[in-house]
């Protein structure tokens, strides 16, 4: 590790993910010699405090990346498409939180607990997977390694912060309006910029991102395709249904898996996950102990509980997986990738 640290840029520093990036870099004491904070023109000039020092947010342009060694991008896909290659051209390694490069075969898609080694094949850009995919693969990988894995069926219960700072405001304002008996007009969810918007307060919306021709949404396809890529299992049977709930932060997932081994008990699965990196097991029905989003906010781990063997399939298991989507689902996974780059001497 360099004694003085690295020149780090955070692109989208004023966003829901960007703010958590800064908190995480600070908490992890990541070695930073210089910090460049970037946003759109809207937030340029805004002051942000990091490690007791005040920084001024600047408009992101290609020249913003002069001298930058590590650039953490979370400002939307179009910004990454335009500026990530500019950052790489100037010598930076980009860790990109958007979906812009995730399925590019020249770009490693990395969750350090699962495929840290893939970082060695990077060509300047490393993709951070979709939030709901990250927390699921952390729990799937120990099962795959120990018992083999053939099928994954997931239903998600996703928080509004997954759709950015504007969606958090929408949930708060709508909830308040409904409680006050006032009228309101949904403007962000399910998809910002689309024609139709639905109430999220006191509701559940079975659409995250746009519909594809096959009837799945883009979020569902991200979970399906990214899981196969990260786990390097193109034959894995994966299906997903993604639902937005009026929860501010913390995605939950009900996951059904089929493993190859027919002689595994729920207790063995619990023990395996309890001992696995990045996982906290919370599973004791006698104490009503199971993971819930409200308990996971601000924590880096993936929380797993409600582990049961299927009643009809000897190799089938059900589980409930919860994590802070802004941390393991975004900022923490990105900073963890940066830490891995340092550890593997790739930066
Ligand atoms: N939220 C999650 O759980 C999550 C998880 C994984 C990945 N992501 C991805 O991360 C990205 C950001 O998400 P978010 O939730 O943080 O969104 P957000 O709260 O809406 O923040 C967006 C950030 O991007 C900046 N930005 C927008 N347009 C820009 C431009 N043209 N040039 C430079 N900066 C620009 C914004 O700056 P201004 O303040 O100037 O507008 C803001 O800092 C998205 O691509 C999202 O898909 C989000």
CSV table of C-alpha atoms and ligand atoms in Angstrom, one decimal:
chain,number,residue,atom,x,y,z
A,1,UNK,CA,0.0,0.0,0.0
A,2,UNK,CA,1.3,3.4,-0.9
A,3,UNK,CA,2.4,5.3,2.3
A,4,UNK,CA,0.4,8.5,1.5
A,5,UNK,CA,-2.4,6.8,-0.3
A,6,UNK,CA,-4.1,7.2,-3.6
A,7,UNK,CA,-5.8,10.0,-5.6
A,8,UNK,CA,-9.4,8.9,-5.4
A,9,UNK,CA,-12.3,10.4,-7.3
A,10,UNK,CA,-16.0,9.9,-6.5
A,11,UNK,CA,-18.3,10.6,-9.4
A,12,UNK,CA,-21.9,11.1,-8.2
A,13,UNK,CA,-20.6,12.2,-4.8
A,14,UNK,CA,-23.9,14.0,-3.9
A,15,UNK,CA,-26.1,11.0,-4.6
A,16,UNK,CA,-27.5,8.3,-2.4
A,17,UNK,CA,-24.7,5.9,-3.2
A,18,UNK,CA,-22.0,8.6,-3.5
A,19,UNK,CA,-22.6,9.8,0.1
A,20,UNK,CA,-22.3,6.2,1.3
A,21,UNK,CA,-19.1,5.8,-0.7
A,22,UNK,CA,-17.6,8.7,1.3
A,23,UNK,CA,-18.9,7.4,4.6
A,24,UNK,CA,-17.4,4.0,3.8
A,25,UNK,CA,-14.0,5.3,2.6
A,26,UNK,CA,-13.9,7.3,5.9
A,27,UNK,CA,-14.9,4.3,8.1
A,28,UNK,CA,-12.5,1.9,6.4
A,29,UNK,CA,-9.7,4.5,6.6
A,30,UNK,CA,-8.9,3.9,2.9
A,31,UNK,CA,-5.5,5.4,2.0
A,32,UNK,CA,-6.3,8.6,0.2
A,33,UNK,CA,-3.7,11.3,-0.6
A,34,UNK,CA,-6.1,13.4,-2.7
A,35,UNK,CA,-9.9,13.3,-3.1
A,36,UNK,CA,-11.8,14.7,-6.0
A,37,UNK,CA,-15.6,14.9,-5.7
A,38,UNK,CA,-17.7,15.2,-8.9
A,39,UNK,CA,-21.3,15.6,-9.8
A,40,UNK,CA,-23.4,17.3,-12.5
A,41,UNK,CA,-23.5,21.1,-12.8
A,42,UNK,CA,-26.5,21.1,-10.5
A,43,UNK,CA,-24.4,20.3,-7.4
A,44,UNK,CA,-21.1,21.9,-8.4
A,45,UNK,CA,-19.9,24.2,-5.7
A,46,UNK,CA,-21.6,22.3,-2.9
A,47,UNK,CA,-19.4,21.7,0.2
A,48,UNK,CA,-18.8,18.3,1.5
A,49,UNK,CA,-16.9,17.3,4.7
A,50,UNK,CA,-14.6,14.3,4.6
A,51,UNK,CA,-12.3,13.4,7.5
A,52,UNK,CA,-12.9,16.9,9.0
A,53,UNK,CA,-11.8,18.6,5.8
A,54,UNK,CA,-14.1,20.6,3.5
A,55,UNK,CA,-14.2,19.7,-0.2
A,56,UNK,CA,-15.9,21.5,-3.0
A,57,UNK,CA,-17.9,19.4,-5.5
A,58,UNK,CA,-16.9,20.0,-9.1
A,59,UNK,CA,-18.7,19.4,-12.4
A,60,UNK,CA,-17.4,16.1,-13.9
A,61,UNK,CA,-15.5,16.5,-17.1
A,62,UNK,CA,-12.9,14.4,-18.9
A,63,UNK,CA,-10.1,16.6,-17.4
A,64,UNK,CA,-11.4,16.0,-13.9
A,65,UNK,CA,-9.6,12.7,-14.0
A,66,UNK,CA,-6.0,14.0,-14.6
A,67,UNK,CA,-3.9,12.3,-11.9
A,68,UNK,CA,-6.7,10.2,-10.5
A,69,UNK,CA,-5.7,6.6,-9.6
A,70,UNK,CA,-9.0,5.2,-8.5
A,71,UNK,CA,-12.4,6.5,-9.7
A,72,UNK,CA,-15.6,5.3,-8.0
A,73,UNK,CA,-18.5,6.0,-10.4
A,74,UNK,CA,-22.2,6.1,-9.3
A,75,UNK,CA,-23.8,8.9,-11.4
A,76,UNK,CA,-25.9,6.8,-13.8
A,77,UNK,CA,-25.1,4.7,-16.9
A,78,UNK,CA,-24.8,7.5,-19.4
A,79,UNK,CA,-22.2,9.3,-17.3
A,80,UNK,CA,-20.2,6.1,-16.9
A,81,UNK,CA,-20.4,5.5,-20.7
A,82,UNK,CA,-19.1,8.9,-21.4
A,83,UNK,CA,-16.6,9.5,-18.7
A,84,UNK,CA,-15.2,6.1,-17.5
A,85,UNK,CA,-13.2,5.6,-20.7
A,86,UNK,CA,-11.8,9.2,-20.3
A,87,UNK,CA,-10.8,8.3,-16.7
A,88,UNK,CA,-9.1,5.1,-17.9
A,89,UNK,CA,-7.4,7.1,-20.7
A,90,UNK,CA,-5.8,9.3,-18.0
A,91,UNK,CA,-4.5,6.3,-16.0
A,92,UNK,CA,-7.3,5.7,-13.5
A,93,UNK,CA,-8.9,2.4,-12.6
A,94,UNK,CA,-12.7,2.8,-12.6
A,95,UNK,CA,-15.0,0.9,-10.3
A,96,UNK,CA,-18.4,1.5,-11.9
A,97,UNK,CA,-21.7,1.1,-10.0
A,98,UNK,CA,-24.0,1.5,-12.9
A,99,UNK,CA,-25.2,-1.2,-15.4
A,100,UNK,CA,-23.2,0.4,-18.3
A,101,UNK,CA,-20.4,-2.2,-18.4
A,102,UNK,CA,-21.6,-5.1,-16.3
A,103,UNK,CA,-22.3,-7.6,-19.1
A,104,UNK,CA,-19.2,-6.4,-21.2
A,105,UNK,CA,-17.0,-9.5,-21.6
A,106,UNK,CA,-13.9,-7.4,-21.2
A,107,UNK,CA,-15.1,-6.1,-17.8
A,108,UNK,CA,-14.9,-8.1,-14.6
A,109,UNK,CA,-18.1,-8.1,-12.6
A,110,UNK,CA,-16.9,-8.5,-9.0
A,111,UNK,CA,-18.1,-9.4,-5.6
A,112,UNK,CA,-14.9,-10.0,-3.6
A,113,UNK,CA,-16.3,-12.9,-1.5
A,114,UNK,CA,-17.2,-14.7,-4.7
A,115,UNK,CA,-14.7,-13.8,-7.6
A,116,UNK,CA,-12.0,-11.5,-6.3
A,117,UNK,CA,-9.5,-13.2,-8.7
A,118,UNK,CA,-11.4,-11.8,-11.7
A,119,UNK,CA,-10.0,-8.4,-10.8
A,120,UNK,CA,-6.7,-9.6,-12.3
A,121,UNK,CA,-8.2,-9.6,-15.8
A,122,UNK,CA,-9.3,-5.9,-15.6
A,123,UNK,CA,-8.7,-3.5,-18.5
A,124,UNK,CA,-9.2,-0.3,-16.6
A,125,UNK,CA,-12.9,-0.7,-15.8
A,126,UNK,CA,-14.4,-3.0,-13.1
A,127,UNK,CA,-18.1,-3.3,-12.7
A,128,UNK,CA,-19.9,-3.4,-9.4
A,129,UNK,CA,-23.0,-5.6,-9.8
A,130,UNK,CA,-26.6,-4.7,-9.2
A,131,UNK,CA,-27.5,-4.4,-5.5
A,132,UNK,CA,-30.0,-7.2,-5.3
A,133,UNK,CA,-27.6,-9.5,-7.2
A,134,UNK,CA,-24.6,-8.8,-4.8
A,135,UNK,CA,-26.4,-9.8,-1.6
A,136,UNK,CA,-27.8,-13.0,-3.2
A,137,UNK,CA,-24.5,-14.3,-4.6
A,138,UNK,CA,-22.7,-13.8,-1.3
A,139,UNK,CA,-25.1,-16.3,0.2
A,140,UNK,CA,-25.1,-18.6,-2.9
A,141,UNK,CA,-21.4,-19.0,-3.3
A,142,UNK,CA,-20.7,-21.1,-0.1
A,143,UNK,CA,-23.5,-23.4,-1.2
A,144,UNK,CA,-22.2,-23.8,-4.7
A,145,UNK,CA,-18.7,-24.5,-3.4
A,146,UNK,CA,-19.7,-27.0,-0.8
A,147,UNK,CA,-22.7,-28.8,-2.5
A,148,UNK,CA,-23.0,-27.7,-6.1
A,149,UNK,CA,-25.9,-25.5,-7.3
A,150,UNK,CA,-28.4,-26.0,-10.0
A,151,UNK,CA,-31.5,-23.7,-9.5
A,152,UNK,CA,-32.2,-20.3,-7.9
A,153,UNK,CA,-35.6,-18.7,-7.8
A,154,UNK,CA,-35.8,-15.3,-6.1
A,155,UNK,CA,-38.5,-12.8,-5.2
A,156,UNK,CA,-37.2,-9.5,-4.0
A,157,UNK,CA,-38.7,-6.9,-1.6
A,158,UNK,CA,-36.6,-3.8,-2.5
A,159,UNK,CA,-36.2,-0.5,-0.8
A,160,UNK,CA,-36.8,2.8,-2.5
A,161,UNK,CA,-33.2,4.0,-1.9
A,162,UNK,CA,-32.3,1.6,-4.7
A,163,UNK,CA,-33.9,4.2,-7.0
A,164,UNK,CA,-31.8,7.1,-5.7
A,165,UNK,CA,-32.3,10.1,-3.5
A,166,UNK,CA,-35.4,11.3,-5.4
A,167,UNK,CA,-37.2,8.1,-4.6
A,168,UNK,CA,-36.4,8.4,-0.9
A,169,UNK,CA,-38.0,11.8,-0.9
A,170,UNK,CA,-41.0,10.5,-2.9
A,171,UNK,CA,-41.7,7.8,-0.2
A,172,UNK,CA,-41.4,10.3,2.6
A,173,UNK,CA,-43.5,13.0,1.1
A,174,UNK,CA,-46.2,10.6,-0.1
A,175,UNK,CA,-46.4,8.9,3.3
A,176,UNK,CA,-46.8,12.3,4.9
A,177,UNK,CA,-49.4,13.5,2.4
A,178,UNK,CA,-51.5,10.3,2.9
A,179,UNK,CA,-51.3,10.6,6.7
A,180,UNK,CA,-52.4,14.3,6.4
A,181,UNK,CA,-55.2,13.4,4.0
A,182,UNK,CA,-53.6,15.6,1.3
A,183,UNK,CA,-53.4,14.8,-2.4
A,184,UNK,CA,-50.1,13.9,-4.1
A,185,UNK,CA,-48.8,13.0,-7.5
A,186,UNK,CA,-46.3,10.2,-8.0
A,187,UNK,CA,-43.4,11.3,-10.2
A,188,UNK,CA,-40.5,8.9,-9.7
A,189,UNK,CA,-41.5,5.2,-9.2
A,190,UNK,CA,-41.5,2.7,-10.7
A,191,UNK,CA,-39.3,4.2,-13.4
A,192,UNK,CA,-38.0,7.8,-13.4
A,193,UNK,CA,-38.7,9.4,-16.8
A,194,UNK,CA,-41.5,6.9,-17.8
A,195,UNK,CA,-45.0,8.1,-18.6
A,196,UNK,CA,-46.8,6.3,-15.7
A,197,UNK,CA,-46.0,6.5,-12.1
A,198,UNK,CA,-47.6,4.8,-9.1
A,199,UNK,CA,-48.0,5.4,-5.4
A,200,UNK,CA,-45.2,3.7,-3.4
A,201,UNK,CA,-46.4,4.7,0.1
A,202,UNK,CA,-48.5,1.9,1.7
A,203,UNK,CA,-48.1,-0.1,-1.6
A,204,UNK,CA,-46.0,-2.7,-3.4
A,205,UNK,CA,-45.0,-2.2,-7.1
A,206,UNK,CA,-44.1,-5.4,-9.0
A,207,UNK,CA,-41.9,-3.5,-11.5
A,208,UNK,CA,-38.3,-2.4,-11.1
A,209,UNK,CA,-36.8,-0.8,-14.2
A,210,UNK,CA,-38.3,-1.2,-17.7
A,211,UNK,CA,-40.1,-4.3,-19.1
A,212,UNK,CA,-38.2,-6.4,-21.7
A,213,UNK,CA,-39.7,-8.2,-24.6
A,214,UNK,CA,-39.6,-11.5,-22.6
A,215,UNK,CA,-41.9,-10.2,-19.9
A,216,UNK,CA,-39.2,-9.9,-17.3
A,217,UNK,CA,-38.1,-6.4,-16.1
A,218,UNK,CA,-34.5,-5.2,-16.7
A,219,UNK,CA,-33.8,-5.5,-12.9
A,220,UNK,CA,-34.9,-9.1,-13.1
A,221,UNK,CA,-32.7,-9.8,-16.1
A,222,UNK,CA,-29.8,-8.1,-14.3
A,223,UNK,CA,-30.2,-10.5,-11.4
A,224,UNK,CA,-30.4,-13.5,-13.8
A,225,UNK,CA,-27.5,-12.5,-16.1
A,226,UNK,CA,-25.2,-11.0,-13.5
A,227,UNK,CA,-25.6,-14.1,-11.2
A,228,UNK,CA,-24.5,-16.4,-14.0
A,229,UNK,CA,-21.5,-14.1,-14.9
A,230,UNK,CA,-20.2,-13.6,-11.3
A,231,UNK,CA,-20.5,-17.2,-10.4
A,232,UNK,CA,-19.2,-18.3,-13.9
A,233,UNK,CA,-22.2,-20.6,-14.3
A,234,UNK,CA,-23.8,-20.0,-17.6
A,235,UNK,CA,-26.0,-23.1,-17.2
A,236,UNK,CA,-27.4,-22.1,-13.8
A,237,UNK,CA,-31.2,-22.0,-13.8
A,238,UNK,CA,-32.1,-18.5,-12.4
A,239,UNK,CA,-35.5,-16.7,-12.3
A,240,UNK,CA,-36.3,-13.5,-10.5
A,241,UNK,CA,-39.4,-11.4,-9.6
A,242,UNK,CA,-38.4,-7.9,-8.4
A,243,UNK,CA,-40.8,-5.9,-6.3
A,244,UNK,CA,-40.5,-2.3,-4.8
A,245,UNK,CA,-41.7,-1.8,-1.2
A,246,UNK,CA,-42.2,1.3,0.9
A,247,UNK,CA,-39.0,0.5,2.8
A,248,UNK,CA,-36.4,3.3,2.8
A,249,UNK,CA,-33.2,1.2,2.9
A,250,UNK,CA,-32.4,-2.5,2.9
A,251,UNK,CA,-33.4,-5.0,0.2
A,252,UNK,CA,-34.9,-8.4,1.3
A,253,UNK,CA,-35.1,-11.5,-0.8
A,254,UNK,CA,-37.0,-14.8,-0.6
A,255,UNK,CA,-34.7,-17.3,-2.3
A,256,UNK,CA,-35.3,-20.9,-3.2
A,257,UNK,CA,-32.3,-22.9,-4.2
A,258,UNK,CA,-31.6,-26.4,-5.4
A,259,UNK,CA,-28.2,-27.9,-4.7
A,260,UNK,CA,-26.7,-31.0,-6.2
A,261,UNK,CA,-26.2,-32.9,-3.0
A,262,UNK,CA,-29.4,-34.8,-1.8
A,263,UNK,CA,-28.2,-35.5,1.8
A,264,UNK,CA,-27.8,-32.0,3.3
A,265,UNK,CA,-29.8,-30.8,6.3
A,266,UNK,CA,-31.0,-27.3,7.0
A,267,UNK,CA,-28.7,-27.3,10.1
A,268,UNK,CA,-25.7,-28.0,7.8
A,269,UNK,CA,-26.6,-25.1,5.5
A,270,UNK,CA,-27.0,-22.8,8.5
A,271,UNK,CA,-23.6,-23.8,9.9
A,272,UNK,CA,-22.0,-23.3,6.5
A,273,UNK,CA,-23.4,-19.9,6.0
A,274,UNK,CA,-22.6,-18.9,9.6
A,275,UNK,CA,-18.9,-19.6,8.9
A,276,UNK,CA,-18.9,-17.8,5.5
A,277,UNK,CA,-17.2,-14.5,4.9
A,278,UNK,CA,-19.4,-11.4,4.8
A,279,UNK,CA,-22.5,-13.3,6.1
A,280,UNK,CA,-24.3,-12.9,9.5
A,281,UNK,CA,-26.6,-15.8,10.2
A,282,UNK,CA,-29.8,-14.7,12.0
A,283,UNK,CA,-31.9,-17.8,12.2
A,284,UNK,CA,-33.7,-18.9,15.4
A,285,UNK,CA,-37.5,-19.4,15.0
A,286,UNK,CA,-37.8,-20.1,18.7
A,287,UNK,CA,-36.6,-16.6,19.4
A,288,UNK,CA,-38.3,-15.1,16.4
A,289,UNK,CA,-34.8,-14.2,15.1
A,290,UNK,CA,-34.6,-13.4,11.4
A,291,UNK,CA,-33.1,-10.6,9.3
A,292,UNK,CA,-35.1,-7.4,8.7
A,293,UNK,CA,-34.1,-4.3,6.7
A,294,UNK,CA,-34.5,-2.0,9.7
A,295,UNK,CA,-31.8,-3.9,11.6
A,296,UNK,CA,-29.4,-4.1,8.6
A,297,UNK,CA,-29.2,-0.4,7.8
A,298,UNK,CA,-25.6,0.9,8.2
A,299,UNK,CA,-24.1,-2.6,8.3
A,300,UNK,CA,-21.8,-4.1,5.6
A,301,UNK,CA,-22.8,-7.8,6.0
A,302,UNK,CA,-25.4,-9.9,4.2
A,303,UNK,CA,-27.9,-11.2,6.7
A,304,UNK,CA,-29.4,-14.7,6.2
A,305,UNK,CA,-32.2,-16.5,8.0
A,306,UNK,CA,-35.4,-18.5,7.7
A,307,UNK,CA,-33.4,-21.4,6.3
A,308,UNK,CA,-35.6,-24.4,5.7
A,309,UNK,CA,-35.5,-27.6,3.7
A,310,UNK,CA,-38.2,-27.8,1.0
A,311,UNK,CA,-41.0,-30.2,2.0
A,312,UNK,CA,-41.0,-32.0,-1.4
A,313,UNK,CA,-37.5,-31.7,-2.8
A,314,UNK,CA,-34.5,-33.2,-0.8
A,315,UNK,CA,-32.1,-30.9,-2.5
A,316,UNK,CA,-34.3,-27.7,-2.2
A,317,UNK,CA,-33.9,-25.0,0.4
A,318,UNK,CA,-35.6,-21.7,1.2
A,319,UNK,CA,-34.0,-18.7,2.8
A,320,UNK,CA,-34.4,-15.0,3.5
A,321,UNK,CA,-31.5,-12.7,2.6
A,322,UNK,CA,-31.4,-9.0,3.7
A,323,UNK,CA,-28.7,-6.4,3.2
A,324,UNK,CA,-28.2,-2.6,3.1
A,325,UNK,CA,-28.5,-1.9,-0.6
A,326,UNK,CA,-26.5,1.3,-0.4
A,327,UNK,CA,-23.6,-0.5,1.4
A,328,UNK,CA,-23.0,-4.1,0.3
A,329,UNK,CA,-25.3,-3.4,-2.6
A,330,UNK,CA,-23.2,-0.5,-3.8
A,331,UNK,CA,-20.7,1.6,-1.7
A,332,UNK,CA,-19.2,-1.1,0.5
A,333,UNK,CA,-18.8,-3.5,-2.4
A,334,UNK,CA,-17.1,-0.8,-4.5
A,335,UNK,CA,-14.7,0.2,-1.7
A,336,UNK,CA,-14.1,-3.5,-1.0
A,337,UNK,CA,-13.1,-3.9,-4.7
A,338,UNK,CA,-10.7,-0.9,-4.2
A,339,UNK,CA,-9.3,-2.6,-1.1
A,340,UNK,CA,-8.8,-5.8,-3.1
A,341,UNK,CA,-7.0,-3.9,-5.9
A,342,UNK,CA,-4.6,-2.5,-3.3
A,343,UNK,CA,-4.2,-6.0,-1.7
A,344,UNK,CA,-3.5,-7.7,-5.0
A,345,UNK,CA,-1.2,-4.9,-6.1
A,346,UNK,CA,-3.3,-4.1,-9.1
A,347,UNK,CA,-3.3,-0.3,-8.5
B,1,LIG,N1,-29.1,3.3,-5.0
B,1,LIG,C1,-28.7,2.0,-5.0
B,1,LIG,O1,-29.0,1.1,-4.2
B,1,LIG,C2,-27.7,1.7,-6.1
B,1,LIG,C3,-27.1,0.5,-6.0
B,1,LIG,C4,-26.2,0.1,-7.0
B,1,LIG,C5,-26.0,1.0,-8.1
B,1,LIG,N2,-26.6,2.1,-8.2
B,1,LIG,C6,-26.4,3.0,-9.3
B,1,LIG,O2,-25.6,4.1,-8.9
B,1,LIG,C7,-26.0,5.2,-9.7
B,1,LIG,C8,-26.3,6.4,-8.8
B,1,LIG,O3,-27.4,6.0,-8.0
B,1,LIG,P1,-27.9,6.8,-6.7
B,1,LIG,O4,-29.0,6.0,-6.1
B,1,LIG,O5,-26.8,7.4,-5.9
B,1,LIG,O6,-28.6,8.1,-7.5
B,1,LIG,P2,-28.9,9.6,-7.1
B,1,LIG,O7,-29.2,9.6,-5.6
B,1,LIG,O8,-30.0,10.1,-8.0
B,1,LIG,O9,-27.5,10.4,-7.4
B,1,LIG,C9,-27.0,10.6,-8.7
B,1,LIG,C10,-25.7,11.2,-8.6
B,1,LIG,O10,-25.1,11.3,-9.9
B,1,LIG,C11,-24.8,12.7,-10.2
B,1,LIG,N3,-25.0,13.0,-11.6
B,1,LIG,C12,-26.2,13.0,-12.3
B,1,LIG,N4,-26.0,13.3,-13.6
B,1,LIG,C13,-24.7,13.6,-13.7
B,1,LIG,C14,-23.9,14.0,-14.8
B,1,LIG,N5,-24.4,14.3,-16.0
B,1,LIG,N6,-22.6,14.2,-14.6
B,1,LIG,C15,-22.0,14.0,-13.3
B,1,LIG,N7,-22.8,13.6,-12.3
B,1,LIG,C16,-24.1,13.4,-12.5
B,1,LIG,C17,-25.8,13.5,-9.3
B,1,LIG,O11,-25.2,14.8,-9.2
B,1,LIG,P3,-26.2,16.0,-8.9
B,1,LIG,O12,-26.3,16.2,-7.4
B,1,LIG,O13,-25.5,17.2,-9.5
B,1,LIG,O14,-27.5,15.8,-9.5
B,1,LIG,C18,-25.7,12.6,-8.0
B,1,LIG,O15,-24.5,12.9,-7.4
B,1,LIG,C19,-27.1,4.7,-10.6
B,1,LIG,O16,-26.6,4.4,-11.9
B,1,LIG,C20,-27.6,3.5,-9.9
B,1,LIG,O17,-28.2,2.6,-10.8
B,1,LIG,C21,-27.5,2.5,-7.2
